[in-house]
Amino acid sequence: MNKKSHKKKQKKRGKADGKNKENIIDADGQHNVADSEEGQSATPAEKDCCYEVKHSVVMGRYVVAARDIRAGEVIIEAPALAVGPCTGCGLICLGCYRELDESSLFKCRGCKWPMCSGSCPGQGQYTGHSKYECDTLKTAPPDYSDLVDLKDSYQALMPLRCLLLKEADPEKWSVICAMEPHNELRRARGDIFPMNDRHVVRRIKKWNLKFDEEEIHNVCGILEVNAFEVGGSGANARALYGDAHLLAHACTPSTTHTDAERAARRPLTVRAAVPHRAGDLVSLCYAYTLQGTLKRREHIKQTKFFDCSCKRCSDPTELGTYASAFRCPKCTGRVLSTAPLDPDAQWNCIDNGCTYTMPAAAVQMLLKRLTDEFEQIDANDVPGFENFLHKYRNVLHTTHYLCLSAKHSLSQLYGKVADYMIHQMPENELKRKIEICRDLMKVFDVIEPGYSRLRGVTLYELHAPLMILTTRDFERKAISKENLRNRLKEIVGYLTESALILGFEPAQSSEGLMASAARDALKKIRTWEQIIGKIS
């Protein structure tokens, strides 16, 4: 999947079984399997397993808690079945997926395809550049005189890796084949099959590899519907996993997940972000939670082939976050969709008895214009994001998802980029960072409740300006010992929770390093106890 995008399925099924990617929570809340004739176990839970796979005609197969599950507890830990390049990636190493410098490419000694070095940790691994892939590609060496075509050929590599498992690892191949490809829905779209035919089927045929055309299309569908992006921000790889692909979708997910890219077999770990009671549906989000309903539903429809009608999507206020709300030009009230599950529905002002309306087409045009402008802002441009927020303060509600995205960037830029380093920031900028983090936390607690990465990172960002202001007040003797103790207690709480949440991430990931920094900061704060006594 945060930022990651998200996906899901498994086991051989009959014709009426193919509904896994419609494993969604509807507007009425979690699926109550106990009261459903269809809530039959598809597979019994193992003795030490905290979840079980259920089946219904409506949802296909899905996962529920087999017992009460604590927040932070591991629900699923599954090794990758296959890993490979994302579609649309640049030139990357076939072993570790690192981006490569086009001017100095290292070539695999066997097949001559791009690698980072002769000692790449992914060399010879099925999660990277396996021996059987290398032997296969020896007959299809890349054309380094045409780098555009070489990049285009990467789109066929992940499907090829799956197809090669048919002989190399039949057990993994059988699990992959049981996943839902949604071929009928994909074929009906009219754009996906021709694209896969052009970029994957023809390429594999060009390499003189004898795979059935329908089988190739089937694998493409399985990947489109079930693959997880892996590797952290700016991911260049995608992977298929076992039971993890069965998790139902909700735009307020109950789990968080991470992949250990440096570990053997590249396992995916799914943890409970919030407590689950026995029978609760286990969910993740197939879209980016920091988007509004129109964008999330469009993405899910395009990539997962179903219309999301979860509780958040069904509510015009998005559970009270107003993440899609505009400002009314007549009364400054809130303008919301009259029917959020209908992209063509009219938008109305809901405040002050105002009669202002906006047609859906006007909303789409405005969103496109603002999104295009937002995406032009450089990723490190603090004034750029602040100017965007100021410029559209009378157009976008303060918690509109574009404002949230700008604030999310600012929360991490203040204190870390040139001219805004944390120890040099004046009081007004430190207070601005605190304000931004608190604004974000109010929304994150709703759209990604519990132990989410967004919460863990924002808690860490929140502690820093509070600590600087507290230290400055202490140094100029502008704070009482009791106030100092209370502030430090608050900061310790933020750091403790941040270290806990981000400690679930791989140690060398950016989040894992932040967890380590949070633990170090906690140790330093404890030295204050020599001055003021016990903090907590």
Coordinates of C-alpha atoms in Angstrom, one line a residue, residues 4-529:
K4 CA 1.8 3.2 -0.5
S5 CA -1.1 2.0 -2.6
H6 CA -3.0 -1.1 -1.5
K7 CA -4.5 -4.3 -2.9
K8 CA -5.8 -8.2 -2.0
K9 CA -7.4 -12.7 -2.5
Q10 CA -6.7 -16.6 -2.8
K11 CA -7.7 -20.4 -3.2
K12 CA -9.4 -22.0 -6.2
R13 CA -12.9 -20.9 -6.5
G14 CA -16.0 -21.6 -8.6
K15 CA -17.8 -19.3 -11.0
A16 CA -19.9 -17.7 -8.3
D17 CA -16.8 -17.2 -6.1
G18 CA -15.1 -14.4 -8.0
K19 CA -15.9 -11.4 -5.9
N20 CA -12.8 -10.8 -3.8
K21 CA -12.1 -7.3 -5.0
E22 CA -15.5 -6.3 -3.9
N23 CA -14.6 -7.1 -0.3
I24 CA -15.8 -3.7 0.9
I25 CA -17.5 -2.4 3.9
D26 CA -20.8 -0.7 3.1
A27 CA -22.3 2.4 4.6
D28 CA -24.0 0.4 7.3
G29 CA -20.6 -0.5 8.8
Q30 CA -18.8 -3.7 9.3
H31 CA -20.2 -6.9 7.8
N32 CA -22.0 -8.8 10.5
V33 CA -21.0 -12.4 9.7
A34 CA -22.6 -13.8 12.7
D35 CA -26.1 -12.9 11.5
S36 CA -25.5 -13.9 7.8
E37 CA -26.4 -17.2 6.3
E38 CA -23.5 -16.5 3.9
G39 CA -20.9 -15.9 6.6
Q40 CA -19.5 -19.4 6.3
S41 CA -15.8 -20.2 7.0
A42 CA -13.9 -20.8 3.8
T43 CA -11.0 -22.1 5.7
P44 CA -10.8 -23.0 9.4
A45 CA -8.5 -20.7 11.5
E46 CA -5.3 -22.4 12.5
K47 CA -4.7 -23.0 16.2
D48 CA -2.5 -19.9 16.7
C49 CA -4.1 -17.8 14.0
C50 CA -6.0 -14.7 15.1
Y51 CA -8.1 -14.4 11.9
E52 CA -10.2 -16.7 9.7
V53 CA -11.3 -16.5 6.1
K54 CA -15.0 -16.3 5.5
H55 CA -17.1 -16.4 2.3
S56 CA -20.3 -14.7 1.2
V57 CA -22.1 -14.3 -2.1
V58 CA -21.9 -10.5 -1.8
M59 CA -18.2 -10.2 -0.6
G60 CA -16.5 -13.3 -1.9
R61 CA -13.8 -14.3 0.5
Y62 CA -12.8 -11.9 3.3
V63 CA -10.9 -11.9 6.6
V64 CA -12.4 -11.5 10.1
A65 CA -10.9 -11.6 13.6
A66 CA -11.2 -15.1 15.0
R67 CA -10.7 -13.6 18.5
D68 CA -10.1 -10.3 20.1
I69 CA -7.0 -8.6 18.7
R70 CA -5.0 -5.8 20.4
A71 CA -4.0 -2.7 18.5
G72 CA -0.5 -3.3 17.2
E73 CA -0.8 -7.1 17.1
V74 CA 0.3 -8.9 14.0
I75 CA -2.7 -10.3 12.1
I76 CA -0.9 -11.7 9.0
E77 CA 2.7 -12.2 8.2
A78 CA 3.2 -13.6 4.8
P79 CA 6.2 -14.1 2.5
A80 CA 6.0 -12.7 -1.0
L81 CA 4.9 -15.1 -3.8
A82 CA 6.4 -12.9 -6.4
V83 CA 8.1 -9.5 -6.6
G84 CA 8.8 -7.4 -9.6
P85 CA 9.0 -3.9 -11.1
C86 CA 6.0 -1.6 -11.0
T87 CA 4.4 -0.5 -14.3
G88 CA 5.7 2.9 -15.4
C89 CA 9.0 2.7 -13.4
G90 CA 12.3 4.0 -14.8
L91 CA 15.5 2.0 -15.2
I92 CA 15.9 0.0 -12.0
C93 CA 18.0 -2.9 -10.8
L94 CA 16.2 -6.2 -11.4
G95 CA 17.5 -7.5 -8.1
C96 CA 16.9 -4.7 -5.5
Y97 CA 14.8 -2.2 -7.5
R98 CA 17.1 0.7 -6.9
E99 CA 17.0 3.4 -9.5
L100 CA 20.0 3.3 -11.9
D101 CA 22.1 6.0 -13.5
E102 CA 21.5 5.7 -17.2
S103 CA 25.0 6.9 -18.0
S104 CA 26.7 4.1 -16.1
L105 CA 24.6 0.9 -16.2
F106 CA 26.0 -2.4 -14.8
K107 CA 24.9 -5.4 -16.8
C108 CA 24.1 -8.8 -15.3
R109 CA 26.9 -11.1 -16.3
G110 CA 24.4 -13.8 -17.3
C111 CA 21.6 -12.0 -19.3
K112 CA 23.0 -8.5 -19.7
W113 CA 19.9 -6.9 -18.1
P114 CA 20.4 -3.9 -15.8
M115 CA 21.6 -4.5 -12.3
C116 CA 23.1 -2.2 -9.6
S117 CA 26.3 -4.2 -9.2
G118 CA 27.7 -7.7 -9.4
S119 CA 27.1 -8.1 -5.7
C120 CA 23.4 -7.0 -5.6
P121 CA 21.6 -8.7 -2.7
G122 CA 18.7 -9.6 -5.0
Q123 CA 20.9 -11.6 -7.4
G124 CA 19.7 -15.2 -7.5
Q125 CA 16.7 -14.5 -5.2
Y126 CA 13.2 -15.3 -6.4
T127 CA 12.2 -11.9 -4.9
G128 CA 14.7 -10.3 -7.2
H129 CA 16.7 -11.5 -10.3
S130 CA 16.4 -15.2 -10.0
K131 CA 18.5 -17.7 -11.8
Y132 CA 15.6 -19.0 -13.8
E133 CA 14.7 -15.5 -14.9
C134 CA 18.3 -14.8 -15.8
D135 CA 18.4 -18.0 -17.9
T136 CA 15.1 -17.1 -19.6
L137 CA 16.3 -13.5 -20.4
K138 CA 19.6 -14.7 -21.9
T139 CA 17.7 -15.2 -25.1
A140 CA 16.2 -11.7 -25.0
P141 CA 19.0 -9.3 -24.3
P142 CA 18.0 -5.6 -23.8
D143 CA 18.7 -3.0 -26.5
Y144 CA 20.8 -0.3 -24.7
S145 CA 20.7 1.9 -27.8
D146 CA 17.0 2.4 -27.2
L147 CA 16.4 3.3 -23.5
V148 CA 12.8 4.2 -24.1
D149 CA 12.0 0.7 -25.4
L150 CA 14.1 -0.8 -22.6
K151 CA 12.0 1.1 -19.9
D152 CA 8.9 0.0 -21.7
S153 CA 10.0 -3.6 -21.5
Y154 CA 9.9 -3.5 -17.7
Q155 CA 6.1 -3.7 -17.8
A156 CA 6.4 -7.3 -18.9
L157 CA 8.9 -8.4 -16.3
M158 CA 6.5 -8.9 -13.3
P159 CA 4.0 -10.9 -15.4
L160 CA 6.9 -12.9 -16.7
R161 CA 8.2 -13.7 -13.2
C162 CA 4.7 -15.0 -12.3
L163 CA 4.5 -17.1 -15.4
L164 CA 8.0 -18.6 -14.8
L165 CA 6.7 -19.9 -11.4
K166 CA 4.6 -22.4 -13.2
E167 CA 7.7 -24.6 -13.6
A168 CA 10.1 -23.0 -11.1
D169 CA 7.7 -23.1 -8.1
P170 CA 4.3 -24.8 -8.8
E171 CA 3.1 -24.3 -5.3
K172 CA 3.4 -20.5 -5.5
W173 CA 1.9 -20.6 -9.0
S174 CA -1.2 -22.4 -7.8
V175 CA -1.8 -19.8 -5.1
I176 CA -1.4 -17.0 -7.6
C177 CA -3.7 -18.7 -10.0
A178 CA -6.4 -18.8 -7.4
M179 CA -6.5 -15.0 -7.2
E180 CA -9.2 -12.9 -8.8
P181 CA -8.2 -11.3 -12.2
H182 CA -11.7 -9.8 -13.0
N183 CA -11.1 -10.6 -16.6
E184 CA -14.7 -9.8 -17.6
L185 CA -14.7 -6.4 -16.0
R186 CA -11.3 -5.6 -17.4
R187 CA -12.2 -6.7 -20.9
A188 CA -15.4 -4.7 -20.8
R189 CA -13.4 -1.5 -20.0
G190 CA -11.9 -1.5 -23.5
D191 CA -8.6 0.1 -22.5
I192 CA -6.9 -2.4 -20.2
F193 CA -6.7 -5.5 -22.5
P194 CA -5.3 -3.6 -25.5
M195 CA -2.7 -1.9 -23.2
N196 CA -1.6 -5.2 -21.7
D197 CA -1.6 -6.8 -25.2
R198 CA 0.7 -4.0 -26.4
H199 CA 3.1 -3.8 -23.4
V200 CA 3.1 -7.4 -22.1
V201 CA 1.7 -10.0 -24.5
R202 CA 3.5 -8.7 -27.6
R203 CA 6.7 -8.2 -25.6
I204 CA 6.7 -11.7 -24.3
K205 CA 6.0 -13.0 -27.8
K206 CA 8.9 -10.9 -29.1
W207 CA 11.1 -12.6 -26.6
N208 CA 10.0 -15.9 -28.2
L209 CA 8.7 -17.2 -24.9
K210 CA 5.9 -19.8 -25.3
F211 CA 3.2 -18.7 -23.0
D212 CA -0.5 -18.8 -23.8
E213 CA -2.0 -15.4 -24.6
E214 CA -5.0 -15.8 -22.4
E215 CA -2.8 -17.0 -19.5
I216 CA -0.6 -13.8 -19.9
H217 CA -3.8 -11.6 -19.7
N218 CA -4.9 -13.6 -16.7
V219 CA -1.7 -12.9 -14.8
C220 CA -1.9 -9.2 -15.8
G221 CA -5.4 -9.1 -14.2
I222 CA -4.2 -10.9 -11.1
L223 CA -1.4 -8.3 -10.7
E224 CA -3.7 -5.3 -11.3
V225 CA -6.3 -6.5 -8.8
N226 CA -4.1 -8.0 -6.1
A227 CA -0.6 -6.6 -6.1
F228 CA 0.8 -4.4 -3.3
E229 CA 3.3 -1.7 -4.0
V230 CA 6.3 -2.4 -1.8
G231 CA 9.5 -0.6 -0.9
G232 CA 8.4 2.6 0.8
S233 CA 7.9 6.0 -0.7
G234 CA 8.6 6.2 -4.4
A235 CA 8.2 2.4 -4.6
N236 CA 9.6 0.8 -7.8
A237 CA 8.3 -2.7 -7.0
R238 CA 5.1 -4.6 -6.5
A239 CA 4.4 -8.0 -4.9
L240 CA 1.8 -10.7 -4.5
Y241 CA 1.1 -12.2 -1.1
G242 CA -1.0 -15.0 0.3
D243 CA -3.9 -14.3 2.6
A244 CA -3.1 -10.6 2.8
H245 CA -4.8 -10.1 -0.6
L246 CA -8.1 -11.2 1.0
L247 CA -8.4 -8.2 3.2
A248 CA -11.5 -6.2 2.6
H249 CA -11.4 -2.5 1.6
A250 CA -12.5 0.5 3.7
C251 CA -11.5 4.1 3.4
T252 CA -10.9 4.2 7.1
P253 CA -8.8 1.0 7.4
S254 CA -8.5 -1.1 10.6
T255 CA -5.0 -2.3 9.8
T256 CA -1.6 -1.0 8.7
H257 CA 1.0 -2.9 6.7
T258 CA 4.6 -2.9 5.9
D259 CA 7.1 -5.0 3.9
A260 CA 10.6 -5.9 5.0
E261 CA 12.5 -5.4 1.8
R262 CA 15.8 -6.4 3.2
A263 CA 14.5 -9.6 4.8
A264 CA 14.5 -13.0 3.2
R265 CA 11.3 -13.7 1.1
R266 CA 10.3 -10.0 1.6
P267 CA 7.5 -10.7 4.0
L268 CA 4.5 -8.4 4.4
T269 CA 3.3 -7.8 7.9
V270 CA -0.3 -6.7 8.6
R271 CA -1.0 -5.2 12.0
A272 CA -4.1 -4.1 13.8
A273 CA -4.2 -0.3 13.8
V274 CA -7.2 -0.5 16.2
P275 CA -8.5 -3.2 18.6
H276 CA -10.7 -5.8 16.9
R277 CA -13.4 -7.8 18.5
A278 CA -14.0 -11.4 17.5
G279 CA -16.0 -11.4 14.3
D280 CA -14.9 -7.9 13.2
L281 CA -14.0 -7.4 9.6
V282 CA -10.3 -6.8 9.0
S283 CA -9.8 -4.1 6.4
L284 CA -7.2 -2.0 4.6
C285 CA -7.5 0.9 2.2
Y286 CA -6.9 0.3 -1.5
A287 CA -6.6 4.1 -2.1
Y288 CA -4.7 7.0 -0.6
T289 CA -6.6 8.1 2.5
L290 CA -5.5 11.7 2.1
Q291 CA -7.8 12.1 -0.8
G292 CA -11.4 13.2 -1.1
T293 CA -14.3 10.9 -2.0
L294 CA -14.4 11.7 -5.7
K295 CA -10.7 10.9 -6.1
R296 CA -10.7 7.8 -3.9
R297 CA -13.7 6.3 -5.6
E298 CA -12.3 7.1 -9.1
H299 CA -9.0 5.4 -8.2
I300 CA -10.7 2.3 -6.8
K301 CA -13.1 2.0 -9.8
Q302 CA -10.2 2.4 -12.2
T303 CA -7.8 0.0 -10.5
K304 CA -9.9 -2.4 -8.5
F305 CA -13.1 -2.5 -10.6
F306 CA -15.7 -1.8 -8.0
D307 CA -17.6 1.2 -6.6
C308 CA -16.7 1.9 -3.0
S309 CA -19.7 2.5 -0.8
C310 CA -18.0 2.4 2.6
K311 CA -19.2 4.5 5.5
R312 CA -16.7 7.3 4.7
C313 CA -17.6 7.4 1.0
S314 CA -21.3 7.4 1.7
D315 CA -21.1 10.4 4.1
P316 CA -21.0 13.8 2.5
T317 CA -19.0 15.1 5.5
E318 CA -16.5 12.1 5.3
L319 CA -17.2 11.2 8.9
G320 CA -17.1 14.8 10.0
T321 CA -13.7 15.6 8.5
Y322 CA -15.1 17.6 5.6
A323 CA -12.1 16.4 3.5
S324 CA -13.9 17.3 0.3
A325 CA -15.7 20.5 1.3
F326 CA -15.4 23.8 -0.5
R327 CA -16.0 27.2 0.9
C328 CA -19.3 28.9 -0.2
P329 CA -18.6 32.1 -2.1
K330 CA -21.8 33.6 -0.9
C331 CA -21.7 32.9 2.9
T332 CA -18.3 31.2 3.5
G333 CA -20.2 28.1 4.6
R334 CA -19.5 24.5 3.6
V335 CA -20.3 23.2 0.1
L336 CA -20.8 19.4 0.0
S337 CA -22.1 16.8 -2.5
T338 CA -25.8 16.0 -2.1
A339 CA -25.1 12.4 -3.0
P340 CA -21.4 11.4 -2.7
L341 CA -21.9 8.0 -4.3
D342 CA -23.1 9.7 -7.4
P343 CA -20.2 11.6 -9.2
D344 CA -22.8 13.6 -11.2
A345 CA -24.7 14.8 -8.1
Q346 CA -25.1 18.5 -7.4
W347 CA -23.2 20.2 -4.6
N348 CA -25.0 22.5 -2.1
C349 CA -24.0 24.9 0.7
I350 CA -25.2 23.3 4.0
D351 CA -24.8 26.4 6.2
N352 CA -26.7 29.5 7.1
G353 CA -29.8 28.6 5.1
C354 CA -27.8 29.4 2.0
T355 CA -29.1 28.3 -1.4
Y356 CA -25.8 28.2 -3.3
T357 CA -25.3 25.2 -5.6
M358 CA -22.5 23.9 -7.8
P359 CA -23.0 21.4 -10.7
A360 CA -20.8 18.3 -10.6
A361 CA -19.0 19.4 -13.8
A362 CA -17.9 22.7 -12.2
V363 CA -16.6 20.8 -9.1
Q364 CA -14.6 18.5 -11.3
M365 CA -13.1 21.4 -13.3
L366 CA -12.2 23.3 -10.1
L367 CA -10.6 20.2 -8.5
K368 CA -8.6 19.6 -11.6
R369 CA -7.3 23.2 -11.8
L370 CA -6.4 23.3 -8.1
T371 CA -4.8 19.8 -8.2
D372 CA -2.7 20.7 -11.3
E373 CA -1.5 23.9 -9.5
F374 CA -0.8 22.0 -6.3
E375 CA 1.3 19.4 -8.1
Q376 CA 3.5 22.1 -9.6
I377 CA 4.7 23.1 -6.1
D378 CA 8.3 21.8 -5.5
A379 CA 8.3 19.1 -2.8
N380 CA 10.6 21.2 -0.6
D381 CA 9.0 24.6 -1.1
V382 CA 7.7 25.8 2.2
P383 CA 6.5 29.2 1.0
G384 CA 4.9 27.5 -2.0
F385 CA 2.7 25.3 0.2
E386 CA 1.9 28.2 2.6
N387 CA 1.0 30.4 -0.4
F388 CA -1.4 27.7 -1.8
L389 CA -3.2 27.5 1.6
H390 CA -3.5 31.3 1.8
K391 CA -4.5 31.8 -1.9
Y392 CA -7.4 29.3 -1.6
R393 CA -8.5 29.9 2.0
N394 CA -11.8 31.2 0.6
V395 CA -12.2 28.4 -1.8
L396 CA -11.3 25.2 0.1
H397 CA -12.4 24.2 3.6
T398 CA -9.5 24.1 6.0
T399 CA -9.6 20.3 6.1
H400 CA -10.1 19.8 2.4
Y401 CA -7.8 17.1 1.2
L402 CA -5.6 19.4 -0.8
C403 CA -5.1 21.6 2.3
L404 CA -4.4 18.4 4.3
S405 CA -1.8 17.4 1.7
A406 CA -0.1 20.8 1.9
K407 CA -0.1 20.7 5.7
H408 CA 1.2 17.2 5.6
S409 CA 4.2 18.4 3.6
L410 CA 4.7 21.4 5.8
S411 CA 4.6 19.4 8.9
Q412 CA 7.7 17.6 7.7
L413 CA 9.5 20.5 6.0
Y414 CA 9.4 22.9 8.9
G415 CA 12.5 22.1 10.8
K416 CA 14.3 20.0 8.1
V417 CA 15.0 22.2 5.0
A418 CA 17.3 25.2 4.3
D419 CA 16.1 28.4 6.0
Y420 CA 13.7 26.4 8.2
M421 CA 16.0 24.2 10.4
I422 CA 14.4 23.5 13.7
H423 CA 16.9 25.2 16.0
Q424 CA 17.0 28.4 13.9
M425 CA 13.2 28.7 13.5
P426 CA 11.6 31.8 15.2
E427 CA 8.8 31.3 17.6
N428 CA 6.0 32.1 15.1
E429 CA 7.3 29.3 12.7
L430 CA 7.6 26.8 15.6
K431 CA 4.0 27.6 16.6
R432 CA 2.9 27.3 13.0
K433 CA 4.4 23.8 12.9
I434 CA 2.6 22.9 16.1
E435 CA -0.7 24.2 14.7
I436 CA -0.3 22.2 11.5
C437 CA 0.5 19.0 13.3
R438 CA -2.5 19.4 15.6
D439 CA -4.8 20.1 12.7
L440 CA -3.6 17.0 10.9
M441 CA -4.0 14.8 14.0
K442 CA -7.7 15.7 14.3
V443 CA -8.3 14.3 10.8
F444 CA -5.9 11.4 11.0
D445 CA -7.6 10.1 14.1
V446 CA -10.7 9.7 11.9
I447 CA -9.5 8.6 8.5
E448 CA -6.5 6.4 9.7
P449 CA -7.4 5.7 13.3
G450 CA -5.1 4.0 15.8
Y451 CA -1.5 2.9 15.1
S452 CA -1.1 4.3 11.6
R453 CA 2.1 5.6 10.0
L454 CA 0.5 9.0 9.6
R455 CA -0.1 9.3 13.3
G456 CA 3.3 8.0 14.3
V457 CA 5.2 10.5 12.0
T458 CA 3.0 13.4 12.9
L459 CA 3.4 12.8 16.6
Y460 CA 7.2 12.8 16.1
E461 CA 7.0 16.1 14.1
L462 CA 4.8 17.6 16.9
H463 CA 7.3 16.9 19.6
A464 CA 10.1 18.8 18.0
P465 CA 8.8 22.4 18.1
L466 CA 7.3 21.8 21.5
M467 CA 10.7 20.8 22.8
I468 CA 12.5 23.8 21.3
L469 CA 10.0 26.3 22.7
T470 CA 10.1 24.6 26.1
T471 CA 13.9 24.7 26.1
R472 CA 14.0 28.3 25.1
D473 CA 11.5 29.2 27.8
F474 CA 13.5 27.3 30.4
E475 CA 16.8 29.0 29.4
R476 CA 15.3 32.5 29.8
K477 CA 13.5 31.5 33.0
A478 CA 10.1 32.2 31.5
I479 CA 8.5 28.9 32.7
S480 CA 7.7 27.6 36.2
K481 CA 9.0 24.2 37.2
E482 CA 5.4 22.8 37.3
N483 CA 4.7 24.1 33.7
L484 CA 8.0 22.7 32.6
R485 CA 7.1 19.3 34.1
N486 CA 3.7 19.3 32.4
R487 CA 5.1 20.2 29.0
L488 CA 7.8 17.5 29.2
K489 CA 5.1 15.0 30.2
E490 CA 3.1 15.9 27.1
I491 CA 6.2 15.6 24.9
V492 CA 7.2 12.2 26.5
G493 CA 3.7 11.0 25.6
Y494 CA 4.0 12.0 22.0
L495 CA 7.5 10.5 21.7
T496 CA 6.5 7.2 23.4
E497 CA 3.5 6.6 21.1
S498 CA 5.5 7.7 18.0
A499 CA 8.4 5.3 19.0
L500 CA 5.8 2.5 19.5
I501 CA 4.0 3.0 16.2
L502 CA 7.1 3.6 14.0
G503 CA 9.0 0.8 15.8
F504 CA 6.8 -1.6 13.9
E505 CA 8.5 -0.4 10.6
P506 CA 11.8 -1.9 9.3
A507 CA 14.7 -0.5 11.2
Q508 CA 16.4 1.1 8.1
S509 CA 13.2 2.6 6.6
S510 CA 12.6 6.3 7.1
E511 CA 9.9 5.5 9.7
G512 CA 12.2 3.0 11.5
L513 CA 14.9 5.6 11.7
M514 CA 12.4 8.1 13.1
A515 CA 11.4 5.6 15.8
S516 CA 15.1 5.3 16.8
A517 CA 15.3 9.1 16.9
A518 CA 12.2 9.2 19.1
R519 CA 13.8 6.7 21.5
D520 CA 17.0 8.8 21.7
A521 CA 14.9 11.9 22.3
L522 CA 13.2 10.2 25.2
K523 CA 16.5 9.3 26.8
K524 CA 17.6 13.0 26.6
I525 CA 14.4 14.2 28.1
R526 CA 14.9 11.9 31.1
T527 CA 18.0 13.9 32.0
W528 CA 15.6 16.8 32.9
E529 CA 14.4 14.7 35.8

